Short mmCIF file of C-alpha atoms in Angstrom, two decimals:
data_model
loop_
_atom_site.label_atom_id
_atom_site.label_comp_id
_atom_site.label_asym_id
_atom_site.label_seq_id
_atom_site.Cartn_x
_atom_site.Cartn_y
_atom_site.Cartn_z
CA UNK H 1 -12.48 -11.49 -3.59
CA UNK H 2 -11.17 -9.78 -6.73
CA UNK H 3 -7.75 -10.90 -7.72
CA UNK H 4 -7.07 -7.87 -9.82
CA UNK H 5 -6.30 -4.85 -7.48
CA UNK H 6 -4.12 -3.97 -4.61
CA UNK H 7 -4.44 -1.10 -2.17
CA UNK H 8 -2.18 1.31 -0.43
CA UNK H 9 -3.80 3.61 2.24
CA UNK H 10 -3.15 6.32 4.56
CA UNK H 11 -5.40 8.89 6.65
CA UNK H 12 -3.85 11.84 4.56
CA UNK H 13 -1.51 11.46 1.43
CA UNK H 14 1.69 12.98 3.03
CA UNK H 15 5.17 12.84 1.39
CA UNK H 16 6.15 10.31 4.14
CA UNK H 17 3.63 7.94 3.31
CA UNK H 18 6.02 6.84 0.28
CA UNK H 19 3.34 6.91 -2.39
CA UNK H 20 5.76 8.35 -4.90
CA UNK H 21 7.86 5.19 -4.15
CA UNK H 22 5.41 2.79 -4.85
CA UNK H 23 4.44 4.60 -8.09
CA UNK H 24 7.91 4.32 -9.14
CA UNK H 25 8.31 0.48 -8.13
CA UNK H 26 5.04 -0.20 -10.19
CA UNK H 27 6.46 1.58 -13.32
CA UNK H 28 9.71 -0.56 -12.80
CA UNK H 29 7.34 -3.74 -13.45
CA UNK H 30 6.41 -5.36 -16.40
CA UNK H 31 3.04 -3.92 -17.66
CA UNK H 32 1.33 -7.24 -17.75
CA UNK H 33 2.05 -7.93 -14.05
CA UNK H 34 1.05 -4.49 -12.80
CA UNK H 35 -2.13 -4.35 -11.07
CA UNK H 36 -4.24 -1.00 -10.64
CA UNK H 37 -3.25 0.89 -7.68
CA UNK H 38 -6.23 2.02 -5.30
CA UNK H 39 -5.20 4.80 -2.72
CA UNK H 40 -7.57 5.78 0.21
CA UNK H 41 -6.97 9.03 1.42
CA UNK H 42 -6.87 12.83 0.72
CA UNK H 43 -4.07 15.52 0.71
CA UNK H 44 -3.32 17.62 3.85
CA UNK H 45 -3.02 20.92 2.16
CA UNK H 46 0.87 21.26 2.34
CA UNK H 47 1.40 21.00 -1.27
CA UNK H 48 -0.27 21.88 -4.63
CA UNK H 49 -3.38 19.85 -4.87
CA UNK H 50 -6.53 19.58 -6.91
CA UNK H 51 -10.11 19.39 -5.81
CA UNK H 52 -11.88 16.39 -7.14
CA UNK H 53 -15.13 14.65 -6.21
CA UNK H 54 -13.21 12.32 -4.19
CA UNK H 55 -11.55 14.97 -2.03
CA UNK H 56 -8.15 16.69 -2.39
CA UNK H 57 -5.39 15.13 -4.51
CA UNK H 58 -1.76 16.34 -4.53
CA UNK H 59 -1.08 17.14 -8.02
CA UNK H 60 2.43 15.58 -7.98
CA UNK H 61 0.94 11.95 -7.62
CA UNK H 62 -1.53 12.55 -10.50
CA UNK H 63 1.58 13.76 -12.78
CA UNK H 64 3.76 10.92 -11.54
CA UNK H 65 1.10 8.50 -12.51
CA UNK H 66 0.26 10.08 -15.90
CA UNK H 67 4.34 9.91 -16.69
CA UNK H 68 4.94 6.68 -15.63
CA UNK H 69 1.73 4.89 -17.20
CA UNK H 70 0.67 3.60 -13.83
CA UNK H 71 -2.87 3.04 -13.30
CA UNK H 72 -3.99 4.70 -10.10
CA UNK H 73 -7.61 5.30 -8.73
CA UNK H 74 -7.89 7.66 -5.91
CA UNK H 75 -10.68 6.65 -3.28
CA UNK H 76 -10.46 9.80 -1.16
CA UNK H 77 -11.16 9.97 2.40
CA UNK H 78 -13.67 7.05 3.10
CA UNK H 79 -15.19 5.69 6.13
CA UNK H 80 -13.70 2.91 7.95
CA UNK H 81 -16.53 0.51 6.82
CA UNK H 82 -15.69 1.50 3.33
CA UNK H 83 -12.04 1.17 3.90
CA UNK H 84 -12.40 -2.40 5.07
CA UNK H 85 -14.52 -3.39 2.13
CA UNK H 86 -11.84 -2.21 -0.21
CA UNK H 87 -9.36 -3.98 1.80
CA UNK H 88 -11.06 -7.17 1.62
CA UNK H 89 -11.30 -6.98 -2.14
CA UNK H 90 -7.67 -6.62 -2.77
CA UNK H 91 -5.20 -8.92 -3.68
CA UNK H 92 -2.18 -7.37 -1.81
CA UNK H 93 -1.71 -4.20 0.37
CA UNK H 94 1.16 -1.98 0.30
CA UNK H 95 2.54 0.71 3.10
CA UNK H 96 5.78 2.13 1.85
CA UNK H 97 5.61 4.73 4.82
CA UNK H 98 9.07 6.00 5.51
CA UNK H 99 8.46 7.75 8.74
CA UNK H 100 11.09 6.80 11.13
CA UNK H 101 8.82 7.49 14.24
CA UNK H 102 5.15 6.55 13.42
CA UNK H 103 3.39 4.09 11.53
CA UNK H 104 -0.31 3.65 10.79
CA UNK H 105 -2.43 0.48 11.54
CA UNK H 106 -2.87 -0.29 7.87
CA UNK H 107 -0.92 -3.18 7.67
CA UNK H 108 -2.50 -4.79 10.88
CA UNK H 109 -5.90 -4.04 9.28
CA UNK H 110 -4.84 -5.51 5.98
CA UNK H 111 -3.46 -8.80 7.58
CA UNK H 112 -6.51 -9.00 9.82
CA UNK H 113 -8.51 -8.87 6.59
CA UNK H 114 -6.62 -11.79 5.19
CA UNK H 115 -4.50 -9.69 2.74
CA UNK H 116 -0.80 -9.98 2.78
CA UNK H 117 0.76 -6.50 3.34
CA UNK H 118 4.16 -5.28 2.17
CA UNK H 119 5.78 -2.66 4.29
CA UNK H 120 9.03 -0.95 5.10
CA UNK H 121 11.55 -2.69 7.51
CA UNK H 122 11.95 0.12 10.01
CA UNK H 123 12.57 -0.50 13.76
CA UNK H 124 9.19 1.50 14.42
CA UNK H 125 7.56 -0.84 11.97
CA UNK H 126 9.04 -3.88 13.64
CA UNK H 127 7.81 -2.44 17.07
CA UNK H 128 4.17 -1.95 15.90
CA UNK H 129 3.76 -5.00 13.34
CA UNK H 130 6.25 -7.56 14.53
CA UNK H 131 6.44 -10.58 12.01
CA UNK H 132 3.11 -9.66 10.51
CA UNK H 133 3.86 -7.99 7.28
CA UNK H 134 6.23 -8.81 4.58
CA UNK H 135 9.27 -6.39 4.89
CA UNK H 136 11.34 -4.41 2.26
CA UNK H 137 14.79 -3.76 3.30
CA UNK H 138 16.09 -1.37 0.86
CA UNK H 139 13.08 1.16 1.87
CA UNK H 140 14.19 4.01 -1.09
CA UNK H 141 14.97 1.40 -3.77
CA UNK H 142 12.10 1.26 -6.10
CA UNK H 143 13.40 -1.84 -7.92
CA UNK H 144 13.60 -3.61 -4.58
CA UNK H 145 10.03 -2.60 -4.16
CA UNK H 146 9.01 -3.77 -7.76
CA UNK H 147 10.78 -7.22 -6.93
CA UNK H 148 8.91 -7.78 -3.62
CA UNK H 149 5.43 -7.04 -5.22
CA UNK H 150 6.32 -9.63 -8.00
CA UNK H 151 7.58 -12.03 -5.61
CA UNK H 152 4.36 -11.98 -3.54
CA UNK H 153 2.10 -11.75 -6.39
CA UNK H 154 4.05 -14.77 -7.72
CA UNK H 155 3.02 -17.03 -4.66
CA UNK H 156 -0.02 -14.91 -3.71
CA UNK H 157 -1.92 -17.97 -2.29
CA UNK H 158 0.68 -18.82 0.21
CA UNK H 159 0.97 -15.41 1.14
CA UNK H 160 -2.75 -15.04 1.68
CA UNK H 161 -2.88 -18.37 3.70
CA UNK H 162 -0.21 -16.79 5.94
CA UNK H 163 -1.98 -13.59 6.29
CA UNK H 164 -5.00 -15.50 7.22
CA UNK H 165 -3.17 -17.41 9.77
CA UNK H 166 -1.79 -14.17 11.49
CA UNK H 167 -5.37 -13.00 12.17
CA UNK H 168 -5.35 -15.10 15.40
CA UNK H 169 -2.26 -12.85 16.74
CA UNK H 170 -3.71 -9.65 15.77
CA UNK H 171 -7.01 -10.63 17.95
#
């Protein structure tokens, strides 16, 4: 397992997936503590985007990455086998999905793979995930996200062990 990356995923890169929150959170962290961010998914056609060899990527996220100096690598729309291979290589997963009504299965998928996952503390998240992920209380506070990422990375062995133990509940 690589210890130098983490993954954020979605089936589509939509505004409510919170990628901008995560980019700004990483920008709040000291450069030496930042990990490269790998993003799974493609744009949904609802905003200005550019065509890449990985699929369409919303231009605003490329601009944010450039302006903040955050290292982002877009993986595009990949199949489940490839997605799980990337998750298993990750040190940490983050899903800052701010939707009040739907959430993806990404947190459960990450924890099933033994990778700690940070997400928003919303009723819909609690309903789907229970106590599996690590929650951020202040969902729009990028410093709170940065602090939570640093906290988890600071004790990653414990959080990874806990994620692996939670696999039994998922099964």
